[in-house]
Amino acid sequence: MSDNRVQIIVRATKEEKEKLKEIAKSKKKSMNQLILDSVINIDNDSTDDSAENIKDSSVDSTIINVFKDQLESKDKQIDKLQNLLDQQQQLSLQTNKHIEQLQFQLSNETTEHSTNNPLINDNFENTSEDFQKKGFLGRFFKK
């Protein structure tokens, strides 16, 4: 029978755990069986004692309240994580836009710089023509 069982992890504060432990001890059940009985409403101790049923009902409501508190806490954590994710995406978008602006500025500056460079201008062609017209000794003696 234990081969068909799976493990479920329930997170609780130390106080909640101790409270569940006390309730389970008073009912002479394991904490696991107490939670299963409370959540799934399986009660192997089927006595018709109304005092016992009232006690079970209060235990059930206590456990349900613990689970509701945990669920609310998880919902808050999910909302916070969603907000952080939104902020991170916005920052990433702003960074990408800033990088694009800087790249655009850099390309403009290099274009302006290349038009002002005398080696790239047409004057360079004139100097190469002078260089070709002079012979070897003419260039050597600068005549």
Coordinates of N, CA, C and O in Angstrom, one line a residue:
M1 N 0.8 -1.2 0.0 CA 0.0 0.0 0.0 C 0.9 1.3 0.0 O 0.5 2.2 -0.6
S2 N 2.0 1.2 0.7 CA 2.9 2.4 0.7 C 3.6 2.7 -0.6 O 4.1 3.7 -0.9
D3 N 3.6 1.7 -1.5 CA 4.2 1.8 -2.8 C 3.4 2.8 -3.7 O 4.0 3.4 -4.6
N4 N 2.1 2.9 -3.4 CA 1.3 3.8 -4.2 C 1.2 5.3 -3.7 O 0.6 6.1 -4.3
R5 N 1.9 5.5 -2.6 CA 1.9 6.9 -2.0 C 3.0 7.7 -2.6 O 4.0 7.2 -3.0
V6 N 2.7 9.0 -2.7 CA 3.7 10.0 -3.1 C 3.9 11.0 -2.0 O 3.0 11.1 -1.1
Q7 N 5.0 11.7 -2.0 CA 5.3 12.7 -1.0 C 4.8 14.1 -1.4 O 5.0 14.5 -2.5
I8 N 4.2 14.8 -0.5 CA 3.8 16.2 -0.7 C 4.4 17.0 0.4 O 4.3 16.6 1.6
I9 N 5.1 18.1 0.1 CA 5.7 18.9 1.0 C 4.9 20.1 1.3 O 4.4 20.8 0.4
V10 N 4.6 20.4 2.6 CA 3.9 21.5 3.1 C 4.8 22.4 3.9 O 5.4 21.9 4.8
R11 N 4.9 23.6 3.5 CA 5.7 24.6 4.2 C 4.8 25.3 5.3 O 3.8 25.8 5.0
A12 N 5.4 25.3 6.5 CA 4.7 26.0 7.6 C 5.7 26.7 8.5 O 6.9 26.3 8.5
T13 N 5.3 27.6 9.3 CA 6.2 28.2 10.2 C 6.4 27.2 11.4 O 5.6 26.2 11.5
K14 N 7.3 27.5 12.2 CA 7.6 26.7 13.4 C 6.4 26.6 14.3 O 6.1 25.5 14.8
E15 N 5.7 27.7 14.5 CA 4.5 27.8 15.3 C 3.4 26.9 14.8 O 2.7 26.2 15.5
E16 N 3.2 27.0 13.4 CA 2.2 26.2 12.8 C 2.5 24.7 12.9 O 1.6 23.9 13.2
K17 N 3.7 24.4 12.7 CA 4.1 23.0 12.8 C 3.9 22.4 14.2 O 3.4 21.3 14.4
E18 N 4.2 23.2 15.2 CA 4.0 22.8 16.6 C 2.6 22.6 16.9 O 2.1 21.7 17.6
K19 N 1.7 23.5 16.4 CA 0.3 23.5 16.6 C -0.3 22.2 16.0 O -1.1 21.5 16.6
L20 N 0.2 21.9 14.7 CA -0.3 20.7 14.1 C 0.2 19.4 14.9 O -0.5 18.4 15.0
K21 N 1.4 19.5 15.4 CA 2.0 18.4 16.2 C 1.1 18.1 17.4 O 0.8 17.0 17.7
E22 N 0.8 19.2 18.1 CA 0.0 19.1 19.3 C -1.4 18.5 19.0 O -1.9 17.6 19.7
I23 N -2.0 19.0 18.0 CA -3.4 18.5 17.6 C -3.3 17.0 17.2 O -4.1 16.2 17.6
A24 N -2.2 16.6 16.4 CA -2.1 15.2 16.0 C -1.8 14.3 17.2 O -2.4 13.2 17.3
K25 N -1.1 14.8 18.2 CA -0.8 14.0 19.4 C -2.0 13.9 20.2 O -2.3 12.8 20.7
S26 N -2.9 14.9 20.3 CA -4.1 14.8 21.1 C -5.1 13.8 20.4 O -5.9 13.2 21.1
K27 N -5.0 13.7 19.1 CA -5.9 12.8 18.4 C -5.3 11.4 18.2 O -5.9 10.5 17.6
K28 N -4.1 11.3 18.7 CA -3.3 10.0 18.6 C -3.2 9.6 17.1 O -3.4 8.5 16.8
K29 N -2.8 10.6 16.3 CA -2.5 10.4 14.9 C -1.2 11.0 14.5 O -0.7 11.8 15.2
S30 N -0.7 10.5 13.4 CA 0.5 11.2 12.9 C 0.1 12.5 12.2 O -1.1 12.7 11.9
M31 N 1.1 13.4 12.1 CA 0.8 14.7 11.4 C 0.3 14.5 10.0 O -0.6 15.1 9.5
N32 N 0.9 13.5 9.3 CA 0.5 13.2 8.0 C -1.0 12.8 7.9 O -1.7 13.3 7.1
Q33 N -1.4 11.8 8.8 CA -2.7 11.3 8.8 C -3.7 12.4 9.2 O -4.8 12.5 8.6
L34 N -3.3 13.3 10.1 CA -4.2 14.4 10.5 C -4.5 15.3 9.4 O -5.6 15.7 9.1
I35 N -3.4 15.7 8.6 CA -3.6 16.6 7.5 C -4.5 15.9 6.4 O -5.4 16.5 5.9
L36 N -4.2 14.6 6.1 CA -5.0 13.9 5.1 C -6.5 13.9 5.6 O -7.4 14.1 4.8
D37 N -6.7 13.5 6.8 CA -8.1 13.4 7.3 C -8.8 14.8 7.2 O -9.9 14.9 6.9
S38 N -8.0 15.8 7.6 CA -8.6 17.2 7.6 C -8.9 17.7 6.2 O -10.0 18.3 5.9
V39 N -8.1 17.4 5.3 CA -8.2 18.0 3.9 C -9.2 17.1 3.1 O -10.1 17.7 2.4
I40 N -9.1 15.8 3.2 CA -9.9 15.0 2.3 C -11.1 14.5 3.0 O -12.0 13.8 2.4
N41 N -11.2 14.8 4.3 CA -12.4 14.4 5.1 C -12.5 12.8 5.2 O -13.6 12.3 5.1
I42 N -11.4 12.2 5.3 CA -11.4 10.7 5.6 C -11.2 10.6 7.1 O -10.2 10.9 7.6
D43 N -12.2 10.0 7.7 CA -12.1 9.8 9.2 C -12.2 8.4 9.4 O -13.3 7.8 9.4
N44 N -11.1 7.7 9.8 CA -11.1 6.3 10.0 C -11.8 6.0 11.4 O -12.2 4.9 11.7
D45 N -11.8 7.0 12.3 CA -12.4 6.8 13.6 C -13.8 7.3 13.5 O -14.2 8.4 14.0
S46 N -14.7 6.5 12.9 CA -16.1 6.9 12.7 C -16.9 6.7 13.9 O -17.7 5.8 14.0
T47 N -16.7 7.5 14.9 CA -17.6 7.5 16.1 C -18.7 8.5 15.9 O -18.5 9.6 15.3
D48 N -19.8 8.3 16.5 CA -20.9 9.2 16.4 C -20.9 10.2 17.6 O -21.9 10.9 17.8
D49 N -19.8 10.3 18.3 CA -19.8 11.2 19.4 C -19.8 12.6 18.9 O -18.9 13.1 18.2
S50 N -20.7 13.5 19.3 CA -20.9 14.8 18.8 C -19.7 15.7 19.3 O -19.3 16.6 18.6
A51 N -19.2 15.5 20.5 CA -18.1 16.3 21.0 C -16.9 16.0 20.1 O -16.1 17.0 19.8
E52 N -16.7 14.8 19.7 CA -15.5 14.5 18.9 C -15.6 15.1 17.5 O -14.7 15.7 17.0
N53 N -16.8 15.2 17.0 CA -17.1 15.8 15.7 C -16.8 17.3 15.7 O -16.3 17.9 14.8
I54 N -17.2 17.9 16.8 CA -17.0 19.3 17.0 C -15.5 19.6 17.1 O -15.0 20.6 16.5
K55 N -14.8 18.8 17.9 CA -13.4 19.0 18.0 C -12.7 18.8 16.6 O -11.8 19.5 16.3
D56 N -13.1 17.8 15.9 CA -12.6 17.6 14.5 C -12.9 18.8 13.6 O -12.0 19.2 12.8
S57 N -14.1 19.3 13.8 CA -14.4 20.5 13.0 C -13.5 21.6 13.3 O -13.1 22.4 12.4
S58 N -13.2 21.9 14.5 CA -12.3 23.0 14.9 C -10.9 22.7 14.4 O -10.2 23.7 14.0
V59 N -10.5 21.5 14.5 CA -9.2 21.2 13.9 C -9.1 21.4 12.4 O -8.2 21.9 11.9
D60 N -10.2 20.9 11.8 CA -10.3 21.1 10.3 C -10.2 22.6 10.0 O -9.5 23.0 9.0
S61 N -10.9 23.4 10.7 CA -11.0 24.8 10.3 C -9.6 25.5 10.6 O -9.2 26.4 9.9
T62 N -8.9 25.0 11.7 CA -7.6 25.5 12.0 C -6.6 25.2 10.9 O -5.9 26.1 10.4
I63 N -6.6 24.0 10.4 CA -5.7 23.6 9.3 C -6.1 24.3 8.0 O -5.2 24.7 7.3
I64 N -7.3 24.4 7.8 CA -7.8 25.2 6.6 C -7.3 26.6 6.7 O -6.8 27.2 5.7
N65 N -7.4 27.2 7.8 CA -6.9 28.6 8.0 C -5.4 28.7 7.8 O -4.9 29.7 7.2
V66 N -4.6 27.7 8.3 CA -3.2 27.7 8.0 C -2.9 27.6 6.5 O -2.1 28.4 6.0
F67 N -3.6 26.8 5.8 CA -3.4 26.7 4.4 C -3.8 27.9 3.6 O -3.2 28.3 2.7
K68 N -4.9 28.6 4.1 CA -5.3 29.8 3.5 C -4.3 30.9 3.7 O -4.0 31.7 2.8
D69 N -3.7 31.0 4.9 CA -2.6 31.9 5.1 C -1.4 31.7 4.2 O -0.8 32.6 3.7
Q70 N -1.1 30.4 4.1 CA 0.0 30.1 3.2 C -0.3 30.5 1.8 O 0.6 31.0 1.1
L71 N -1.5 30.2 1.3 CA -1.9 30.6 0.0 C -1.8 32.1 -0.3 O -1.3 32.6 -1.3
E72 N -2.3 32.9 0.7 CA -2.2 34.3 0.6 C -0.8 34.8 0.5 O -0.4 35.7 -0.2
S73 N 0.1 34.2 1.3 CA 1.5 34.6 1.3 C 2.1 34.3 0.0 O 2.9 35.1 -0.5
K74 N 1.8 33.1 -0.6 CA 2.4 32.8 -1.9 C 1.8 33.7 -3.0 O 2.6 34.1 -3.9
D75 N 0.6 34.1 -2.9 CA 0.0 35.1 -3.9 C 0.8 36.4 -3.8 O 1.1 37.0 -4.8
K76 N 1.1 36.8 -2.6 CA 1.9 38.1 -2.4 C 3.3 37.9 -3.0 O 3.8 38.9 -3.7
Q77 N 3.9 36.8 -2.8 CA 5.2 36.6 -3.3 C 5.2 36.5 -4.9 O 6.1 37.1 -5.5
I78 N 4.2 35.9 -5.4 CA 4.0 35.9 -6.9 C 3.9 37.3 -7.4 O 4.5 37.7 -8.5
D79 N 3.0 38.1 -6.8 CA 2.8 39.5 -7.3 C 4.1 40.3 -7.2 O 4.4 41.0 -8.1
K80 N 4.9 40.1 -6.1 CA 6.1 40.8 -6.0 C 7.1 40.4 -7.0 O 7.8 41.2 -7.7
L81 N 7.2 39.1 -7.3 CA 8.1 38.6 -8.4 C 7.7 39.1 -9.7 O 8.5 39.4 -10.6
Q82 N 6.4 39.2 -10.0 CA 5.9 39.7 -11.2 C 6.3 41.2 -11.4 O 6.7 41.6 -12.5
N83 N 6.2 42.0 -10.3 CA 6.6 43.4 -10.4 C 8.1 43.5 -10.7 O 8.5 44.3 -11.4
L84 N 8.9 42.7 -10.0 CA 10.3 42.7 -10.2 C 10.7 42.3 -11.6 O 11.6 42.9 -12.2
L85 N 10.0 41.4 -12.2 CA 10.2 41.0 -13.6 C 9.9 42.1 -14.5 O 10.6 42.4 -15.5
D86 N 8.7 42.8 -14.3 CA 8.4 43.9 -15.1 C 9.4 45.0 -15.1 O 9.8 45.6 -16.1
Q87 N 9.9 45.3 -13.9 CA 10.9 46.3 -13.7 C 12.2 45.9 -14.4 O 12.8 46.8 -15.1
Q88 N 12.6 44.7 -14.4 CA 13.8 44.2 -15.0 C 13.7 44.3 -16.5 O 14.6 44.8 -17.2
Q89 N 12.5 44.0 -17.0 CA 12.3 44.1 -18.5 C 12.3 45.6 -18.9 O 12.8 45.9 -20.0
Q90 N 11.7 46.4 -18.1 CA 11.8 47.9 -18.5 C 13.2 48.4 -18.5 O 13.6 49.2 -19.4
L91 N 14.0 48.0 -17.5 CA 15.4 48.4 -17.4 C 16.2 47.9 -18.6 O 17.0 48.6 -19.2
S92 N 15.9 46.7 -19.0 CA 16.6 46.1 -20.1 C 16.2 46.8 -21.4 O 17.1 47.1 -22.2
L93 N 15.0 47.2 -21.6 CA 14.6 47.9 -22.8 C 15.2 49.3 -22.8 O 15.7 49.8 -23.8
Q94 N 15.3 50.0 -21.7 CA 15.9 51.3 -21.6 C 17.4 51.2 -21.9 O 18.0 52.0 -22.6
T95 N 18.0 50.2 -21.4 CA 19.5 50.0 -21.7 C 19.7 49.7 -23.2 O 20.6 50.3 -23.8
N96 N 18.9 48.9 -23.8 CA 19.0 48.6 -25.2 C 18.8 49.9 -26.0 O 19.6 50.1 -27.0
K97 N 17.8 50.7 -25.7 CA 17.6 52.0 -26.4 C 18.9 52.9 -26.2 O 19.3 53.6 -27.2
H98 N 19.4 53.0 -25.0 CA 20.6 53.8 -24.8 C 21.8 53.3 -25.6 O 22.5 54.1 -26.1
I99 N 21.9 52.0 -25.7 CA 23.0 51.4 -26.5 C 22.9 51.8 -27.9 O 23.8 52.2 -28.6
E100 N 21.7 51.7 -28.4 CA 21.4 52.1 -29.8 C 21.7 53.6 -30.1 O 22.3 53.9 -31.1
Q101 N 21.3 54.4 -29.1 CA 21.6 55.8 -29.3 C 23.1 56.1 -29.3 O 23.6 56.9 -30.1
L102 N 23.9 55.4 -28.4 CA 25.3 55.6 -28.4 C 26.0 55.0 -29.7 O 26.9 55.7 -30.2
Q103 N 25.5 53.9 -30.2 CA 26.0 53.4 -31.5 C 25.7 54.4 -32.6 O 26.6 54.6 -33.5
F104 N 24.6 55.0 -32.6 CA 24.2 56.0 -33.7 C 25.1 57.2 -33.6 O 25.6 57.7 -34.6
Q105 N 25.4 57.7 -32.3 CA 26.3 58.8 -32.2 C 27.7 58.5 -32.6 O 28.3 59.3 -33.3
L106 N 28.1 57.3 -32.3 CA 29.5 56.9 -32.7 C 29.6 56.8 -34.2 O 30.6 57.2 -34.7
S107 N 28.6 56.2 -34.8 CA 28.7 56.1 -36.3 C 28.6 57.5 -36.9 O 29.3 57.8 -37.9
N108 N 27.9 58.5 -36.4 CA 27.9 59.8 -36.9 C 29.3 60.5 -36.7 O 29.7 61.2 -37.6
E109 N 29.9 60.3 -35.5 CA 31.2 60.9 -35.2 C 32.2 60.3 -36.2 O 33.1 61.0 -36.6
T110 N 32.2 59.0 -36.4 CA 33.2 58.4 -37.3 C 33.0 58.9 -38.7 O 34.0 59.1 -39.5
T111 N 31.8 59.1 -39.1 CA 31.5 59.7 -40.5 C 32.0 61.1 -40.6 O 32.7 61.5 -41.6
E112 N 31.8 61.9 -39.6 CA 32.3 63.3 -39.6 C 33.8 63.3 -39.6 O 34.4 64.1 -40.2
H113 N 34.4 62.5 -38.8 CA 35.8 62.4 -38.6 C 36.5 62.0 -39.9 O 37.5 62.5 -40.3
S114 N 35.9 61.0 -40.6 CA 36.5 60.6 -41.9 C 36.4 61.6 -43.0 O 37.3 61.7 -43.8
T115 N 35.4 62.5 -43.0 CA 35.4 63.5 -44.0 C 36.4 64.6 -43.7 O 36.9 65.3 -44.6
N116 N 36.8 64.8 -42.5 CA 37.8 65.8 -42.1 C 39.2 65.3 -42.2 O 40.2 66.0 -42.1
N117 N 39.4 64.0 -42.4 CA 40.7 63.4 -42.4 C 41.4 63.7 -43.8 O 40.9 63.3 -44.8
P118 N 42.6 64.3 -43.8 CA 43.2 64.7 -45.1 C 43.7 63.4 -45.9 O 43.8 63.5 -47.1
L119 N 43.9 62.3 -45.3 CA 44.4 61.2 -46.0 C 43.2 60.5 -46.8 O 43.5 59.8 -47.8
I120 N 42.0 60.8 -46.4 CA 40.9 60.2 -47.1 C 40.4 61.1 -48.2 O 39.7 60.7 -49.1
N121 N 40.7 62.4 -48.1 CA 40.2 63.4 -49.1 C 40.8 63.2 -50.4 O 41.8 62.4 -50.6
D122 N 40.4 64.0 -51.4 CA 40.9 63.9 -52.8 C 42.4 64.4 -52.8 O 43.1 64.0 -53.8
N123 N 42.8 65.1 -51.9 CA 44.2 65.6 -51.9 C 45.2 64.5 -51.8 O 46.3 64.6 -52.3
F124 N 44.8 63.4 -51.3 CA 45.7 62.2 -51.2 C 46.0 61.7 -52.7 O 47.1 61.3 -52.9
E125 N 45.0 61.8 -53.5 CA 45.2 61.4 -54.9 C 46.2 62.3 -55.6 O 47.0 61.8 -56.4
N126 N 46.1 63.6 -55.3 CA 47.1 64.5 -55.9 C 48.5 64.2 -55.5 O 49.5 64.3 -56.3
T127 N 48.7 63.9 -54.2 CA 50.0 63.6 -53.7 C 50.5 62.3 -54.3 O 51.7 62.1 -54.6
S128 N 49.7 61.3 -54.6 CA 50.1 60.1 -55.2 C 50.5 60.3 -56.6 O 51.4 59.7 -57.1
E129 N 49.8 61.2 -57.3 CA 50.2 61.5 -58.7 C 51.6 62.2 -58.8 O 52.5 61.9 -59.6
D130 N 51.9 63.1 -57.8 CA 53.2 63.7 -57.7 C 54.3 62.7 -57.4 O 55.4 62.7 -58.0
F131 N 53.9 61.7 -56.6 CA 54.8 60.7 -56.2 C 55.2 59.8 -57.5 O 56.3 59.4 -57.6
Q132 N 54.2 59.6 -58.3 CA 54.4 58.7 -59.5 C 55.2 59.5 -60.6 O 56.0 58.9 -61.3
K133 N 55.1 60.8 -60.7 CA 55.7 61.6 -61.7 C 57.2 61.7 -61.5 O 58.0 61.7 -62.4
K134 N 57.7 61.7 -60.2 CA 59.1 61.9 -59.9 C 59.7 60.5 -60.0 O 59.1 59.5 -59.7
G135 N 60.9 60.5 -60.4 CA 61.7 59.3 -60.5 C 62.3 58.9 -59.1 O 62.1 59.6 -58.1
F136 N 63.0 57.9 -59.1 CA 63.6 57.4 -57.8 C 64.6 58.4 -57.2 O 64.5 58.7 -56.1
L137 N 65.5 58.9 -58.1 CA 66.5 59.8 -57.5 C 65.8 61.2 -57.2 O 66.2 61.9 -56.3
G138 N 64.8 61.5 -58.0 CA 64.1 62.8 -57.7 C 63.4 62.7 -56.3 O 63.4 63.7 -55.6
R139 N 62.8 61.6 -56.0 CA 62.2 61.5 -54.7 C 63.2 61.4 -53.6 O 63.1 61.9 -52.5
F140 N 64.4 60.8 -53.9 CA 65.4 60.7 -52.9 C 66.1 62.0 -52.6 O 66.4 62.3 -51.5
F141 N 66.3 62.8 -53.6 CA 66.9 64.2 -53.4 C 65.9 65.3 -53.3 O 66.3 66.4 -53.2
K142 N 64.7 65.0 -53.4 CA 63.6 65.9 -53.3 C 63.7 67.1 -54.2 O 63.6 68.2 -53.9
K143 N 63.9 66.8 -55.5 CA 64.0 67.9 -56.5 C 62.7 68.0 -57.2 O 62.0 67.2 -57.5

